[in-house]
Amino acid sequence: MMHFLIVYDSRAAKLVRYEEYVDSEYPRAAAERLKAEIAYLGQAHMEVVVLSAASKQVIELTHGRYFKSPEDLAREGIDLLDGAAGRDRAP
Protein backbone atom coordinates (compact mmCIF):
# COMPACT_ATOMS: atom_id res chain seq x y z
CA MET A 1 0.00 0.00 0.00
CA MET A 2 1.16 3.51 -0.82
CA HIS A 3 0.05 6.79 0.73
CA PHE A 4 -0.19 10.05 -1.16
CA LEU A 5 -0.19 13.50 0.39
CA ILE A 6 -2.03 15.94 -1.83
CA VAL A 7 -2.49 19.67 -1.39
CA TYR A 8 -4.85 21.06 -4.01
CA ASP A 9 -5.92 24.64 -4.66
CA SER A 10 -9.52 24.33 -5.85
CA ARG A 11 -9.72 28.03 -6.72
CA ALA A 12 -6.78 27.77 -9.13
CA ALA A 13 -7.52 24.12 -10.05
CA LYS A 14 -3.88 23.35 -9.35
CA LEU A 15 -1.98 20.63 -7.53
CA VAL A 16 0.23 22.50 -5.06
CA ARG A 17 1.98 19.58 -3.36
CA TYR A 18 2.25 15.87 -4.06
CA GLU A 19 4.29 13.38 -2.06
CA GLU A 20 4.41 9.59 -2.03
CA TYR A 21 4.99 7.46 1.08
CA VAL A 22 5.43 3.71 1.43
CA ASP A 23 3.15 1.87 3.84
CA SER A 24 5.55 2.07 6.79
CA GLU A 25 5.73 5.87 6.35
CA TYR A 26 2.04 6.47 7.00
CA PRO A 27 2.69 8.21 10.34
CA ARG A 28 4.99 10.65 8.52
CA ALA A 29 2.36 11.25 5.83
CA ALA A 30 -0.25 11.93 8.50
CA ALA A 31 2.09 14.33 10.30
CA GLU A 32 2.80 16.20 7.04
CA ARG A 33 -0.93 16.40 6.38
CA LEU A 34 -1.49 17.98 9.78
CA LYS A 35 1.30 20.51 9.15
CA ALA A 36 -0.25 21.40 5.78
CA GLU A 37 -3.74 21.73 7.27
CA ILE A 38 -2.37 24.12 9.89
CA ALA A 39 -0.50 26.09 7.21
CA TYR A 40 -3.70 26.52 5.16
CA LEU A 41 -6.08 27.02 8.10
CA GLY A 42 -8.93 29.32 7.12
CA GLN A 43 -8.32 28.90 3.39
CA ALA A 44 -11.35 26.85 2.39
CA HIS A 45 -10.18 26.57 -1.20
CA MET A 46 -7.13 24.57 -0.12
CA GLU A 47 -7.71 20.82 0.11
CA VAL A 48 -5.28 18.70 2.10
CA VAL A 49 -5.67 14.92 1.98
CA VAL A 50 -3.74 11.70 2.40
CA LEU A 51 -5.06 9.03 0.07
CA SER A 52 -4.06 5.37 0.23
CA ALA A 53 -3.97 2.99 -2.72
CA ALA A 54 -1.88 0.33 -4.41
CA SER A 55 -0.39 2.85 -6.85
CA LYS A 56 -0.50 6.40 -8.17
CA GLN A 57 -2.42 5.10 -11.19
CA VAL A 58 -5.28 4.07 -8.92
CA ILE A 59 -5.37 7.53 -7.32
CA GLU A 60 -5.35 9.13 -10.77
CA LEU A 61 -8.41 7.04 -11.68
CA THR A 62 -10.35 7.61 -8.46
CA HIS A 63 -9.34 11.24 -7.84
CA GLY A 64 -8.50 12.46 -11.33
CA ARG A 65 -9.44 16.05 -10.64
CA TYR A 66 -6.24 16.48 -8.65
CA PHE A 67 -4.15 15.54 -11.68
CA LYS A 68 -6.10 16.79 -14.70
CA SER A 69 -6.91 20.23 -16.01
CA PRO A 70 -10.51 21.49 -15.89
CA GLU A 71 -10.52 21.27 -19.69
CA ASP A 72 -9.52 17.61 -19.64
CA LEU A 73 -12.17 16.82 -17.04
CA ALA A 74 -14.84 18.61 -19.09
CA ARG A 75 -13.78 16.73 -22.22
CA GLU A 76 -13.98 13.41 -20.35
CA GLY A 77 -17.44 14.34 -19.08
CA ILE A 78 -18.65 15.11 -22.59
CA ASP A 79 -17.18 11.85 -23.88
CA LEU A 80 -18.88 9.96 -21.07
CA LEU A 81 -22.25 11.58 -21.83
CA ASP A 82 -21.85 10.91 -25.54
CA GLY A 83 -21.05 7.28 -24.83
CA ALA A 84 -24.06 6.94 -22.52
CA ALA A 85 -26.27 8.35 -25.26
CA GLY A 86 -24.82 5.92 -27.80
CA ARG A 87 -23.15 8.62 -29.90
CA ASP A 88 -19.60 8.99 -31.06
CA ARG A 89 -18.22 12.51 -31.35
CA ALA A 90 -15.86 13.49 -34.09
CA PRO A 91 -12.43 14.51 -32.69
Backbone as JSON Lines, residues from 0, in Angstrom:
{"i":0,"aa":"M","n":[0.85,-1.18,0.0],"ca":[0.0,0.0,0.0],"c":[0.89,1.24,0.0]}
{"i":1,"aa":"M","n":[0.47,2.21,-0.76],"ca":[1.16,3.51,-0.82],"c":[0.21,4.57,-0.25]}
{"i":2,"aa":"H","n":[0.82,5.66,0.21],"ca":[0.05,6.79,0.73],"c":[0.5,8.04,-0.01]}
{"i":3,"aa":"F","n":[-0.46,8.89,-0.34],"ca":[-0.19,10.05,-1.16],"c":[-0.71,11.31,-0.47]}
{"i":4,"aa":"L","n":[0.19,12.21,-0.18],"ca":[-0.19,13.5,0.39],"c":[-0.45,14.45,-0.77]}
{"i":5,"aa":"I","n":[-1.63,15.03,-0.76],"ca":[-2.03,15.94,-1.83],"c":[-2.52,17.24,-1.22]}
{"i":6,"aa":"V","n":[-1.99,18.34,-1.73],"ca":[-2.49,19.67,-1.39],"c":[-2.95,20.27,-2.71]}
{"i":7,"aa":"Y","n":[-4.22,20.61,-2.77],"ca":[-4.85,21.06,-4.01],"c":[-5.54,22.4,-3.8]}
{"i":8,"aa":"D","n":[-5.28,23.33,-4.69],"ca":[-5.92,24.64,-4.66],"c":[-7.12,24.58,-5.59]}
{"i":9,"aa":"S","n":[-8.32,24.47,-5.02],"ca":[-9.52,24.33,-5.85],"c":[-9.87,25.62,-6.58]}
{"i":10,"aa":"R","n":[-9.46,26.75,-6.06],"ca":[-9.72,28.03,-6.72],"c":[-8.91,28.12,-8.02]}
{"i":11,"aa":"A","n":[-7.66,27.71,-7.95],"ca":[-6.78,27.77,-9.13],"c":[-6.8,26.47,-9.93]}
{"i":12,"aa":"A","n":[-7.5,25.45,-9.43],"ca":[-7.52,24.12,-10.05],"c":[-6.09,23.63,-10.3]}
{"i":13,"aa":"K","n":[-5.3,23.67,-9.21],"ca":[-3.88,23.35,-9.35],"c":[-3.4,22.49,-8.19]}
{"i":14,"aa":"L","n":[-2.63,21.46,-8.52],"ca":[-1.98,20.63,-7.53],"c":[-0.78,21.41,-6.98]}
{"i":15,"aa":"V","n":[-0.79,21.68,-5.69],"ca":[0.23,22.5,-5.06],"c":[1.36,21.65,-4.48]}
{"i":16,"aa":"R","n":[0.98,20.47,-3.98],"ca":[1.98,19.58,-3.36],"c":[1.54,18.14,-3.55]}
{"i":17,"aa":"Y","n":[2.51,17.3,-3.87],"ca":[2.25,15.87,-4.06],"c":[3.45,15.11,-3.53]}
{"i":18,"aa":"E","n":[3.21,14.2,-2.6],"ca":[4.29,13.38,-2.06],"c":[3.81,11.95,-1.9]}
{"i":19,"aa":"E","n":[4.71,11.01,-2.17],"ca":[4.41,9.59,-2.03],"c":[5.12,9.03,-0.8]}
{"i":20,"aa":"Y","n":[4.44,8.12,-0.09],"ca":[4.99,7.46,1.08],"c":[4.7,5.97,0.99]}
{"i":21,"aa":"V","n":[5.67,5.15,1.36],"ca":[5.43,3.71,1.43],"c":[4.61,3.43,2.68]}
{"i":22,"aa":"D","n":[4.08,2.22,2.77],"ca":[3.15,1.87,3.84],"c":[3.7,2.17,5.23]}
{"i":23,"aa":"S","n":[4.96,1.85,5.46],"ca":[5.55,2.07,6.79],"c":[5.71,3.55,7.13]}
{"i":24,"aa":"E","n":[5.58,4.42,6.14],"ca":[5.73,5.87,6.35],"c":[4.41,6.58,6.6]}
{"i":25,"aa":"Y","n":[3.34,5.82,6.8],"ca":[2.04,6.47,7.0],"c":[2.06,7.49,8.14]}
{"i":26,"aa":"P","n":[2.67,7.18,9.28],"ca":[2.69,8.21,10.34],"c":[3.33,9.52,9.88]}
{"i":27,"aa":"R","n":[4.36,9.44,9.07],"ca":[4.99,10.65,8.52],"c":[4.04,11.39,7.58]}
{"i":28,"aa":"A","n":[3.34,10.63,6.74],"ca":[2.36,11.25,5.83],"c":[1.27,11.96,6.61]}
{"i":29,"aa":"A","n":[0.79,11.33,7.68],"ca":[-0.25,11.93,8.5],"c":[0.26,13.19,9.19]}
{"i":30,"aa":"A","n":[1.51,13.16,9.64],"ca":[2.09,14.33,10.3],"c":[2.25,15.49,9.3]}
{"i":31,"aa":"E","n":[2.67,15.17,8.08],"ca":[2.8,16.2,7.04],"c":[1.44,16.77,6.67]}
{"i":32,"aa":"R","n":[0.43,15.92,6.66],"ca":[-0.93,16.4,6.38],"c":[-1.36,17.4,7.44]}
{"i":33,"aa":"L","n":[-1.12,17.08,8.69],"ca":[-1.49,17.98,9.78],"c":[-0.75,19.32,9.66]}
{"i":34,"aa":"K","n":[0.53,19.27,9.34],"ca":[1.3,20.51,9.15],"c":[0.69,21.35,8.03]}
{"i":35,"aa":"A","n":[0.33,20.69,6.93],"ca":[-0.25,21.4,5.78],"c":[-1.62,21.98,6.14]}
{"i":36,"aa":"E","n":[-2.43,21.23,6.87],"ca":[-3.74,21.73,7.27],"c":[-3.59,22.96,8.15]}
{"i":37,"aa":"I","n":[-2.62,22.95,9.04],"ca":[-2.37,24.12,9.89],"c":[-1.9,25.3,9.04]}
{"i":38,"aa":"A","n":[-1.02,25.03,8.08],"ca":[-0.5,26.09,7.21],"c":[-1.61,26.75,6.39]}
{"i":39,"aa":"Y","n":[-2.62,25.98,6.0],"ca":[-3.7,26.52,5.16],"c":[-4.99,26.75,5.95]}
{"i":40,"aa":"L","n":[-4.91,26.8,7.25],"ca":[-6.08,27.02,8.1],"c":[-6.81,28.29,7.67]}
{"i":41,"aa":"G","n":[-8.11,28.17,7.5],"ca":[-8.93,29.32,7.12],"c":[-9.0,29.56,5.62]}
{"i":42,"aa":"Q","n":[-8.3,28.76,4.85],"ca":[-8.32,28.9,3.39],"c":[-9.13,27.74,2.82]}
{"i":43,"aa":"A","n":[-10.44,27.93,2.77],"ca":[-11.35,26.85,2.39],"c":[-11.09,26.28,1.01]}
{"i":44,"aa":"H","n":[-10.45,27.05,0.15],"ca":[-10.18,26.57,-1.2],"c":[-8.99,25.62,-1.27]}
{"i":45,"aa":"M","n":[-8.28,25.48,-0.16],"ca":[-7.13,24.57,-0.12],"c":[-7.57,23.22,0.46]}
{"i":46,"aa":"E","n":[-7.37,22.17,-0.32],"ca":[-7.71,20.82,0.11],"c":[-6.43,20.08,0.48]}
{"i":47,"aa":"V","n":[-6.43,19.47,1.64],"ca":[-5.28,18.7,2.1],"c":[-5.77,17.3,2.44]}
{"i":48,"aa":"V","n":[-5.23,16.3,1.75],"ca":[-5.67,14.92,1.98],"c":[-4.47,13.97,1.93]}
{"i":49,"aa":"V","n":[-4.63,12.85,2.59],"ca":[-3.74,11.7,2.4],"c":[-4.63,10.59,1.87]}
{"i":50,"aa":"L","n":[-4.31,10.12,0.69],"ca":[-5.06,9.03,0.07],"c":[-4.18,7.79,0.07]}
{"i":51,"aa":"S","n":[-4.8,6.63,0.22],"ca":[-4.06,5.37,0.23],"c":[-4.56,4.48,-0.9]}
{"i":52,"aa":"A","n":[-3.62,3.87,-1.6],"ca":[-3.97,2.99,-2.72],"c":[-2.75,2.14,-3.08]}
{"i":53,"aa":"A","n":[-2.96,1.21,-3.97],"ca":[-1.88,0.33,-4.41],"c":[-0.85,1.08,-5.25]}
{"i":54,"aa":"S","n":[-1.3,2.13,-5.96],"ca":[-0.39,2.85,-6.85],"c":[-0.94,4.24,-7.17]}
{"i":55,"aa":"K","n":[-0.07,5.07,-7.74],"ca":[-0.5,6.4,-8.17],"c":[-1.56,6.29,-9.27]}
{"i":56,"aa":"Q","n":[-1.44,5.28,-10.11],"ca":[-2.42,5.1,-11.19],"c":[-3.83,4.93,-10.64]}
{"i":57,"aa":"V","n":[-3.96,4.25,-9.53],"ca":[-5.28,4.07,-8.92],"c":[-5.81,5.42,-8.44]}
{"i":58,"aa":"I","n":[-4.96,6.2,-7.8],"ca":[-5.37,7.53,-7.32],"c":[-5.75,8.42,-8.5]}
{"i":59,"aa":"E","n":[-5.02,8.32,-9.59],"ca":[-5.35,9.13,-10.77],"c":[-6.72,8.74,-11.32]}
{"i":60,"aa":"L","n":[-7.09,7.47,-11.22],"ca":[-8.41,7.04,-11.68],"c":[-9.52,7.48,-10.73]}
{"i":61,"aa":"T","n":[-9.29,7.33,-9.44],"ca":[-10.35,7.61,-8.46],"c":[-10.45,9.09,-8.09]}
{"i":62,"aa":"H","n":[-9.37,9.82,-8.22],"ca":[-9.34,11.24,-7.84],"c":[-8.67,12.07,-8.94]}
{"i":63,"aa":"G","n":[-9.11,11.84,-10.16],"ca":[-8.5,12.46,-11.33],"c":[-8.47,13.97,-11.32]}
{"i":64,"aa":"R","n":[-9.4,14.58,-10.62],"ca":[-9.44,16.05,-10.64],"c":[-8.19,16.68,-10.05]}
{"i":65,"aa":"Y","n":[-7.48,15.95,-9.21],"ca":[-6.24,16.48,-8.65],"c":[-5.11,16.5,-9.68]}
{"i":66,"aa":"F","n":[-5.24,15.72,-10.73],"ca":[-4.15,15.54,-11.68],"c":[-4.46,16.04,-13.09]}
{"i":67,"aa":"K","n":[-5.7,16.38,-13.35],"ca":[-6.1,16.79,-14.7],"c":[-6.57,18.24,-14.71]}
{"i":68,"aa":"S","n":[-6.45,18.85,-15.86],"ca":[-6.91,20.23,-16.01],"c":[-8.45,20.25,-16.08]}
{"i":69,"aa":"P","n":[-9.05,21.38,-15.76],"ca":[-10.51,21.49,-15.89],"c":[-10.98,21.17,-17.32]}
{"i":70,"aa":"E","n":[-10.17,21.55,-18.3],"ca":[-10.52,21.27,-19.69],"c":[-10.55,19.77,-19.96]}
{"i":71,"aa":"D","n":[-9.55,19.06,-19.46],"ca":[-9.52,17.61,-19.64],"c":[-10.7,16.93,-18.95]}
{"i":72,"aa":"L","n":[-11.03,17.39,-17.75],"ca":[-12.17,16.82,-17.04],"c":[-13.48,17.08,-17.79]}
{"i":73,"aa":"A","n":[-13.64,18.28,-18.33],"ca":[-14.84,18.61,-19.09],"c":[-14.93,17.73,-20.34]}
{"i":74,"aa":"R","n":[-13.8,17.56,-21.01],"ca":[-13.78,16.73,-22.22],"c":[-14.16,15.29,-21.88]}
{"i":75,"aa":"E","n":[-13.63,14.76,-20.77],"ca":[-13.98,13.41,-20.35],"c":[-15.46,13.3,-20.02]}
{"i":76,"aa":"G","n":[-16.01,14.34,-19.39],"ca":[-17.44,14.34,-19.08],"c":[-18.29,14.31,-20.32]}
{"i":77,"aa":"I","n":[-17.92,15.09,-21.32],"ca":[-18.65,15.11,-22.59],"c":[-18.56,13.75,-23.27]}
{"i":78,"aa":"D","n":[-17.36,13.17,-23.28],"ca":[-17.18,11.85,-23.88],"c":[-18.03,10.8,-23.16]}
{"i":79,"aa":"L","n":[-18.09,10.9,-21.85],"ca":[-18.88,9.96,-21.07],"c":[-20.36,10.1,-21.39]}
{"i":80,"aa":"L","n":[-20.84,11.35,-21.49],"ca":[-22.25,11.58,-21.83],"c":[-22.56,11.11,-23.24]}
{"i":81,"aa":"D","n":[-21.64,11.37,-24.17],"ca":[-21.85,10.91,-25.54],"c":[-21.91,9.39,-25.59]}
{"i":82,"aa":"G","n":[-21.05,8.74,-24.86],"ca":[-21.05,7.28,-24.83],"c":[-22.32,6.73,-24.22]}
{"i":83,"aa":"A","n":[-22.82,7.38,-23.16],"ca":[-24.06,6.94,-22.52],"c":[-25.25,7.11,-23.44]}
{"i":84,"aa":"A","n":[-25.18,8.1,-24.33],"ca":[-26.27,8.35,-25.26],"c":[-26.12,7.52,-26.54]}
{"i":85,"aa":"G","n":[-25.03,6.76,-26.62],"ca":[-24.82,5.92,-27.8],"c":[-24.3,6.67,-29.01]}
{"i":86,"aa":"R","n":[-23.67,7.82,-28.79],"ca":[-23.15,8.62,-29.9],"c":[-21.64,8.61,-29.84]}
{"i":87,"aa":"D","n":[-21.05,8.77,-30.98],"ca":[-19.6,8.99,-31.06],"c":[-19.38,10.38,-31.61]}
{"i":88,"aa":"R","n":[-18.55,11.16,-30.89],"ca":[-18.22,12.51,-31.35],"c":[-17.04,12.45,-32.28]}
{"i":89,"aa":"A","n":[-17.04,13.35,-33.23],"ca":[-15.86,13.49,-34.09],"c":[-14.79,14.2,-33.29]}
{"i":90,"aa":"P","n":[-13.5,13.85,-33.46],"ca":[-12.43,14.51,-32.69],"c":[-12.29,15.97,-32.98]}
